[in-house]
Amino acid sequence: MDEKSKRGLTPVRLDAKARALRDEAIRIAARAKAEGRGALTELEGMALLSAMGIRTPRYWLVSGADEFLGRLGKKTSTNVSLVPGPFPGGKAVVKVISPEILHKTEVQGVEIVDNTAASIVDALRRMEGRFAGARLDGFTVNEFIAFEPKLGHEMIFGYRFAPDFGPVVSFGPGGIYTEYLATKFRQGAANLILSPRVSNPKALEALLRENVIYGLLCAGLRNTKPELAPEALQRAIQHFLDAADALAAAGIGEFEVNPMVLSRAGELVALDCLVTLKEFSSMGLALDKDGLPVNMAQQTRPVQEIGRILKPASAAIIGVSEKGMNNGRIILRNLIENGFDTSHLYVVKAGIESIDGCRCVPDVASLPEKVDLFVLVIPAASTPATLAQIATYDKAWSVIVIPGGLEEKAGSESIVAEMRRALSEARGQGKGPLINGGNCLGIRSVPGKYNTLFIPEHKLPMPKGKVEPLAVLSQSGAFAICRISKHPAINPKYTITCGNQMDLTIGDYLDYLAQDPDLHVIAVYVEGFKPLDGEKTLEACRRITESGRSVIFYRAGRTQAGAGAAASHTASIAGDYPVTRQLFAQAGAIVCDSLDEFDDAITLFTLLDGRKARGNRLAAVSNAGFECVAIADNLGGMVLSSFGEATKAELEEIFRAARITEIVDIHNPLDLTPMAGDDAYEGSFRAALLDPGADLGIVGIVPLTVMMNTLAADPAVHSEDVTREDSIAARYGRLMRETDKPFVTVVDTGPLYDPLCRELEKYGVPVFRTADRALKMLELWRNSPAAR
């Protein structure tokens, strides 16, 4: 297996410059490690910055005042009051250098003094007394970098190795403004998070234009000139991105420069830095041949066989009840009802020949073939032994482990350890299946003709009809089946729940699904990533969106309490949410801030699949004044279209036929009032949408008017029936088929009108329950790769 297959992402290769930086960083870090230090000194950090191409202040390193005088050619401090310091300028900076003192300002380890030998000597002697007995490397006399103490002139640049995403780079306001501005600006406007996996110069340039520091320094405020060329700021950030993998390969955990200042000479200069080391083995990582951290636990997995779990030709189930309808029996019935080939469907159960027409075998060893899929629906305590048998006898390519309680429940550690031992031994012999789960509901695969979501049909009817180019990938089984329940008219090609990710991960699946050109929308719910799996997921997301397809992404476990709940539920590593959000947005994903947004995005991106946004001109129709106002208030980057003369004439004729000419004016949004019936409603929106000046549309249906057919059939009470061919739902369904212009509907009412919404979705018409939600999602879609 090549390295790309093992890592699931494009192999990282260090070029000559990066290898030189790595080797220098390793040399510097080796001294720190030999001395038992977990951090570099400031001078060691500054040496790395210089190697990265970052400007640092010039300095002298001295053991104390006497050595300083000696370097000046003076024997004593007498009569040196007029002798200048070693560097030009009116000020000098004196610092203590000690591996034990990382935050010098807090212990008076930094002094800014007049740039005379006398003042510098006095400062050195004060520090000699102040730090007597401390472990010192000496003191530095530094060039003073003059800068304006204004907002934006102090910045923070940083690198850190994240357990889930690998190397990431940060940039934002520095000095005393760092924490304050981070809480006052929207994400990405103050502090920018970047990854070398998804960042490129063009993308970085676009992100910087939305950043407050760029606005202050590079854009020029009113009546002022830019103080820094945009290329200089971008180049400094790019230095960190270019260095990120080399720093990781050298075992650097964090590298923070605070502040980086804009000097009065117009240069970006790093004034201080803090560099810490990291043992990546504590994250479950090892190093590849270039020294880059990799997840060794995932190196022996046969992920190239992942297709067998999604499209199995043979399967076996253990845990099927002979008499009762337990979860195992429900799964067996599901496979049979989905058309799975029963001649290659087996039940592991002793003492019986068949169940539901499927052959039974007494134990794992008796299976007549190596099955593509083995489903375990047995207690957690029995799982390790069964997996050991499957692995030892090499009887399955993949296994879905349904039982809960593995990893996330206290006391299950020994069970998990035994399972991993058996799997490791089998894989060492070239055997051992891929495992999905545990604590999952498994998978529903339409092309695989199976469904292990063990929910009875009367509790969760499975979607029927057209298979949409959609995959739902979720750590939580309950979350996935709730999405099925909320979208009964949308039939995903795959619904995958991976639970604890004990073996197969979110990144594994997304990497595989990225290779399926028939999947246009992939909705991902994540509670946490296994080590470096966020990196793998991120790059797979980038590949999908660059191909013009969509990834809808929701990250749970954002708060401390939520992260704790996620960890207890799926044994996830719940990382830093702002990092996750920014990186996936940069990879092109539709990052949802709420579960409602996630559902809205599934609806819109699936039902508008294949359509393109020609522009931003919106045709809008409603029969309620409040909704017309709401539409106008929530346009985002869209504008209301102007109707041409032919469209105006057509609308006037529709209004005359509906006898609403006296109460309806022609303008956009078009307010039809409750007096418009189905004919006028359809005709008006059709004319507005198909007008050459419109690129996309929205129609609000306030269905309470007696003039419209909007209720489910109830002959004893009324004559309406939303399932009739002349209903407004069927009419808009026909319009959706007749035009490639995208449009959405709004039904802002209570549950009485849920049947109307279901009919609209059945016809492939996106429906939302409020206008603001509809327009927000339409704007997201319009700006997504899928709509371009």
PDB file of C-alpha atoms in Angstrom, residues 307-463:
ATOM      1  CA  GLY A 307     -15.882  -0.397  -0.457  1.00  0.00           C
ATOM      2  CA  ARG A 308     -16.838  -3.869   0.791  1.00  0.00           C
ATOM      3  CA  ILE A 309     -18.597  -2.426   3.829  1.00  0.00           C
ATOM      4  CA  LEU A 310     -20.716  -0.122   1.667  1.00  0.00           C
ATOM      5  CA  LYS A 311     -21.406  -2.515  -1.216  1.00  0.00           C
ATOM      6  CA  PRO A 312     -21.166  -6.032   0.215  1.00  0.00           C
ATOM      7  CA  ALA A 313     -21.920  -9.076  -1.936  1.00  0.00           C
ATOM      8  CA  SER A 314     -22.106 -11.358   1.115  1.00  0.00           C
ATOM      9  CA  ALA A 315     -22.936 -10.878   4.776  1.00  0.00           C
ATOM     10  CA  ALA A 316     -23.302 -12.627   8.119  1.00  0.00           C
ATOM     11  CA  ILE A 317     -25.110 -11.618  11.300  1.00  0.00           C
ATOM     12  CA  ILE A 318     -24.604 -12.847  14.852  1.00  0.00           C
ATOM     13  CA  GLY A 319     -27.151 -12.059  17.551  1.00  0.00           C
ATOM     14  CA  VAL A 320     -30.375 -12.954  15.693  1.00  0.00           C
ATOM     15  CA  SER A 321     -33.276 -14.191  17.820  1.00  0.00           C
ATOM     16  CA  GLU A 322     -34.989 -17.320  16.529  1.00  0.00           C
ATOM     17  CA  LYS A 323     -38.391 -16.457  17.983  1.00  0.00           C
ATOM     18  CA  GLY A 324     -38.498 -12.839  19.091  1.00  0.00           C
ATOM     19  CA  MET A 325     -37.992  -9.657  17.058  1.00  0.00           C
ATOM     20  CA  ASN A 326     -34.733  -8.424  18.606  1.00  0.00           C
ATOM     21  CA  ASN A 327     -32.325  -5.957  16.969  1.00  0.00           C
ATOM     22  CA  GLY A 328     -30.479  -8.747  15.170  1.00  0.00           C
ATOM     23  CA  ARG A 329     -33.713 -10.091  13.686  1.00  0.00           C
ATOM     24  CA  ILE A 330     -34.778  -6.607  12.604  1.00  0.00           C
ATOM     25  CA  ILE A 331     -31.446  -6.176  10.796  1.00  0.00           C
ATOM     26  CA  LEU A 332     -31.811  -9.572   9.109  1.00  0.00           C
ATOM     27  CA  ARG A 333     -35.310  -8.674   7.923  1.00  0.00           C
ATOM     28  CA  ASN A 334     -34.065  -5.310   6.677  1.00  0.00           C
ATOM     29  CA  LEU A 335     -31.426  -6.959   4.499  1.00  0.00           C
ATOM     30  CA  ILE A 336     -33.945  -9.411   3.073  1.00  0.00           C
ATOM     31  CA  GLU A 337     -36.523  -6.694   2.378  1.00  0.00           C
ATOM     32  CA  ASN A 338     -33.862  -4.522   0.719  1.00  0.00           C
ATOM     33  CA  GLY A 339     -33.185  -7.296  -1.802  1.00  0.00           C
ATOM     34  CA  PHE A 340     -29.895  -8.624  -0.420  1.00  0.00           C
ATOM     35  CA  ASP A 341     -28.903 -11.943  -2.007  1.00  0.00           C
ATOM     36  CA  THR A 342     -30.050 -14.465   0.627  1.00  0.00           C
ATOM     37  CA  SER A 343     -27.866 -17.194  -0.871  1.00  0.00           C
ATOM     38  CA  HIS A 344     -24.907 -15.230   0.505  1.00  0.00           C
ATOM     39  CA  LEU A 345     -26.575 -14.070   3.731  1.00  0.00           C
ATOM     40  CA  TYR A 346     -25.780 -16.141   6.820  1.00  0.00           C
ATOM     41  CA  VAL A 347     -26.824 -16.231  10.470  1.00  0.00           C
ATOM     42  CA  VAL A 348     -24.313 -17.441  13.063  1.00  0.00           C
ATOM     43  CA  LYS A 349     -26.510 -19.446  15.409  1.00  0.00           C
ATOM     44  CA  ALA A 350     -26.107 -23.008  16.661  1.00  0.00           C
ATOM     45  CA  GLY A 351     -28.872 -25.587  16.737  1.00  0.00           C
ATOM     46  CA  ILE A 352     -30.992 -24.367  13.827  1.00  0.00           C
ATOM     47  CA  GLU A 353     -30.748 -24.707  10.054  1.00  0.00           C
ATOM     48  CA  SER A 354     -32.272 -21.414   8.891  1.00  0.00           C
ATOM     49  CA  ILE A 355     -34.004 -18.226   9.971  1.00  0.00           C
ATOM     50  CA  ASP A 356     -36.214 -16.305   7.559  1.00  0.00           C
ATOM     51  CA  GLY A 357     -34.871 -18.444   4.706  1.00  0.00           C
ATOM     52  CA  CYS A 358     -31.219 -17.668   5.489  1.00  0.00           C
ATOM     53  CA  ARG A 359     -28.745 -20.435   6.244  1.00  0.00           C
ATOM     54  CA  CYS A 360     -27.545 -20.727   9.847  1.00  0.00           C
ATOM     55  CA  VAL A 361     -24.057 -21.905  10.849  1.00  0.00           C
ATOM     56  CA  PRO A 362     -23.093 -22.933  14.387  1.00  0.00           C
ATOM     57  CA  ASP A 363     -20.047 -20.665  14.748  1.00  0.00           C
ATOM     58  CA  VAL A 364     -17.813 -18.196  12.947  1.00  0.00           C
ATOM     59  CA  ALA A 365     -15.395 -20.874  11.763  1.00  0.00           C
ATOM     60  CA  SER A 366     -18.239 -22.652   9.942  1.00  0.00           C
ATOM     61  CA  LEU A 367     -19.016 -19.801   7.579  1.00  0.00           C
ATOM     62  CA  PRO A 368     -18.718 -21.200   4.033  1.00  0.00           C
ATOM     63  CA  GLU A 369     -17.013 -18.081   2.663  1.00  0.00           C
ATOM     64  CA  LYS A 370     -15.167 -14.939   3.737  1.00  0.00           C
ATOM     65  CA  VAL A 371     -18.034 -12.462   3.843  1.00  0.00           C
ATOM     66  CA  ASP A 372     -17.750  -8.832   2.835  1.00  0.00           C
ATOM     67  CA  LEU A 373     -19.754  -7.739   5.868  1.00  0.00           C
ATOM     68  CA  PHE A 374     -20.234  -9.202   9.345  1.00  0.00           C
ATOM     69  CA  VAL A 375     -22.747  -7.548  11.692  1.00  0.00           C
ATOM     70  CA  LEU A 376     -22.303  -8.016  15.460  1.00  0.00           C
ATOM     71  CA  VAL A 377     -25.496  -7.518  17.491  1.00  0.00           C
ATOM     72  CA  ILE A 378     -24.266  -9.109  20.695  1.00  0.00           C
ATOM     73  CA  PRO A 379     -23.390  -7.824  24.186  1.00  0.00           C
ATOM     74  CA  ALA A 380     -20.202  -5.745  24.452  1.00  0.00           C
ATOM     75  CA  ALA A 381     -18.548  -8.340  26.684  1.00  0.00           C
ATOM     76  CA  SER A 382     -18.836 -10.963  23.927  1.00  0.00           C
ATOM     77  CA  THR A 383     -17.501  -8.709  21.199  1.00  0.00           C
ATOM     78  CA  PRO A 384     -13.705  -9.189  21.650  1.00  0.00           C
ATOM     79  CA  ALA A 385     -13.898 -12.990  21.509  1.00  0.00           C
ATOM     80  CA  THR A 386     -16.107 -12.910  18.414  1.00  0.00           C
ATOM     81  CA  LEU A 387     -13.834 -10.402  16.682  1.00  0.00           C
ATOM     82  CA  ALA A 388     -10.859 -12.584  17.560  1.00  0.00           C
ATOM     83  CA  GLN A 389     -12.543 -15.552  15.864  1.00  0.00           C
ATOM     84  CA  ILE A 390     -13.410 -13.501  12.780  1.00  0.00           C
ATOM     85  CA  ALA A 391      -9.825 -12.294  12.552  1.00  0.00           C
ATOM     86  CA  THR A 392      -8.189 -15.640  13.355  1.00  0.00           C
ATOM     87  CA  TYR A 393     -10.249 -17.587  10.832  1.00  0.00           C
ATOM     88  CA  ASP A 394     -10.156 -14.674   8.348  1.00  0.00           C
ATOM     89  CA  LYS A 395     -13.923 -14.810   7.834  1.00  0.00           C
ATOM     90  CA  ALA A 396     -14.836 -11.194   7.078  1.00  0.00           C
ATOM     91  CA  TRP A 397     -13.513  -8.165   5.218  1.00  0.00           C
ATOM     92  CA  SER A 398     -15.479  -5.741   7.406  1.00  0.00           C
ATOM     93  CA  VAL A 399     -17.424  -5.790  10.649  1.00  0.00           C
ATOM     94  CA  ILE A 400     -20.130  -3.507  12.000  1.00  0.00           C
ATOM     95  CA  VAL A 401     -20.000  -3.504  15.794  1.00  0.00           C
ATOM     96  CA  ILE A 402     -23.409  -2.432  17.076  1.00  0.00           C
ATOM     97  CA  PRO A 403     -22.968  -2.798  20.886  1.00  0.00           C
ATOM     98  CA  GLY A 404     -22.603   0.324  23.000  1.00  0.00           C
ATOM     99  CA  GLY A 405     -20.527   0.786  26.124  1.00  0.00           C
ATOM    100  CA  LEU A 406     -17.178   0.264  24.380  1.00  0.00           C
ATOM    101  CA  GLU A 407     -14.635   2.991  25.239  1.00  0.00           C
ATOM    102  CA  GLU A 408     -17.103   5.591  26.463  1.00  0.00           C
ATOM    103  CA  LYS A 409     -18.273   3.607  29.503  1.00  0.00           C
ATOM    104  CA  ALA A 410     -16.020   3.331  32.534  1.00  0.00           C
ATOM    105  CA  GLY A 411     -14.871  -0.232  33.091  1.00  0.00           C
ATOM    106  CA  SER A 412     -14.867  -1.178  29.403  1.00  0.00           C
ATOM    107  CA  GLU A 413     -11.130  -0.579  29.021  1.00  0.00           C
ATOM    108  CA  SER A 414     -10.150  -4.226  29.424  1.00  0.00           C
ATOM    109  CA  ILE A 415     -12.768  -5.328  26.882  1.00  0.00           C
ATOM    110  CA  VAL A 416     -11.490  -2.799  24.357  1.00  0.00           C
ATOM    111  CA  ALA A 417      -7.864  -3.714  25.027  1.00  0.00           C
ATOM    112  CA  GLU A 418      -8.604  -7.395  24.402  1.00  0.00           C
ATOM    113  CA  MET A 419     -10.411  -6.564  21.181  1.00  0.00           C
ATOM    114  CA  ARG A 420      -7.541  -4.401  19.946  1.00  0.00           C
ATOM    115  CA  ARG A 421      -4.989  -7.076  20.846  1.00  0.00           C
ATOM    116  CA  ALA A 422      -6.820  -9.697  18.804  1.00  0.00           C
ATOM    117  CA  LEU A 423      -7.197  -7.333  15.877  1.00  0.00           C
ATOM    118  CA  SER A 424      -3.545  -6.295  16.005  1.00  0.00           C
ATOM    119  CA  GLU A 425      -2.346  -9.893  16.030  1.00  0.00           C
ATOM    120  CA  ALA A 426      -4.546 -10.754  13.042  1.00  0.00           C
ATOM    121  CA  ARG A 427      -3.400  -7.744  11.059  1.00  0.00           C
ATOM    122  CA  GLY A 428       0.162  -8.638  11.799  1.00  0.00           C
ATOM    123  CA  GLN A 429      -0.547 -11.835   9.837  1.00  0.00           C
ATOM    124  CA  GLY A 430      -2.149  -9.960   6.959  1.00  0.00           C
ATOM    125  CA  LYS A 431      -5.663 -10.656   8.234  1.00  0.00           C
ATOM    126  CA  GLY A 432      -8.132  -8.706  10.278  1.00  0.00           C
ATOM    127  CA  PRO A 433     -11.240  -6.886   9.076  1.00  0.00           C
ATOM    128  CA  LEU A 434     -12.121  -3.223   9.028  1.00  0.00           C
ATOM    129  CA  ILE A 435     -14.397  -2.309  11.925  1.00  0.00           C
ATOM    130  CA  ASN A 436     -17.253   0.198  11.967  1.00  0.00           C
ATOM    131  CA  GLY A 437     -18.333   1.251  15.476  1.00  0.00           C
ATOM    132  CA  GLY A 438     -18.852   0.320  18.217  1.00  0.00           C
ATOM    133  CA  ASN A 439     -21.811   2.059  19.764  1.00  0.00           C
ATOM    134  CA  CYS A 440     -23.354   2.709  16.375  1.00  0.00           C
ATOM    135  CA  LEU A 441     -26.513   1.928  14.430  1.00  0.00           C
ATOM    136  CA  GLY A 442     -24.389   0.898  11.484  1.00  0.00           C
ATOM    137  CA  ILE A 443     -25.138   1.709   7.872  1.00  0.00           C
ATOM    138  CA  ARG A 444     -27.964   2.056   5.389  1.00  0.00           C
ATOM    139  CA  SER A 445     -26.595   1.534   1.890  1.00  0.00           C
ATOM    140  CA  VAL A 446     -28.982   1.684  -1.051  1.00  0.00           C
ATOM    141  CA  PRO A 447     -26.457   0.257  -3.566  1.00  0.00           C
ATOM    142  CA  GLY A 448     -25.391  -2.314  -0.950  1.00  0.00           C
ATOM    143  CA  LYS A 449     -29.035  -3.364  -0.466  1.00  0.00           C
ATOM    144  CA  TYR A 450     -28.857  -3.388   3.295  1.00  0.00           C
ATOM    145  CA  ASN A 451     -29.842  -1.464   6.377  1.00  0.00           C
ATOM    146  CA  THR A 452     -28.572  -2.157   9.902  1.00  0.00           C
ATOM    147  CA  LEU A 453     -30.463   0.783  11.424  1.00  0.00           C
ATOM    148  CA  PHE A 454     -32.464  -1.457  13.701  1.00  0.00           C
ATOM    149  CA  ILE A 455     -35.537   0.769  13.964  1.00  0.00           C
ATOM    150  CA  PRO A 456     -38.862  -0.868  13.021  1.00  0.00           C
ATOM    151  CA  GLU A 457     -40.522   0.455   9.876  1.00  0.00           C
ATOM    152  CA  HIS A 458     -43.570   1.652  11.818  1.00  0.00           C
ATOM    153  CA  LYS A 459     -41.241   3.805  13.941  1.00  0.00           C
ATOM    154  CA  LEU A 460     -39.002   5.014  11.109  1.00  0.00           C
ATOM    155  CA  PRO A 461     -40.272   4.557   7.569  1.00  0.00           C
ATOM    156  CA  MET A 462     -37.306   4.512   5.225  1.00  0.00           C
ATOM    157  CA  PRO A 463     -37.318   6.999   2.329  1.00  0.00           C
TER     158      PRO A 463
END
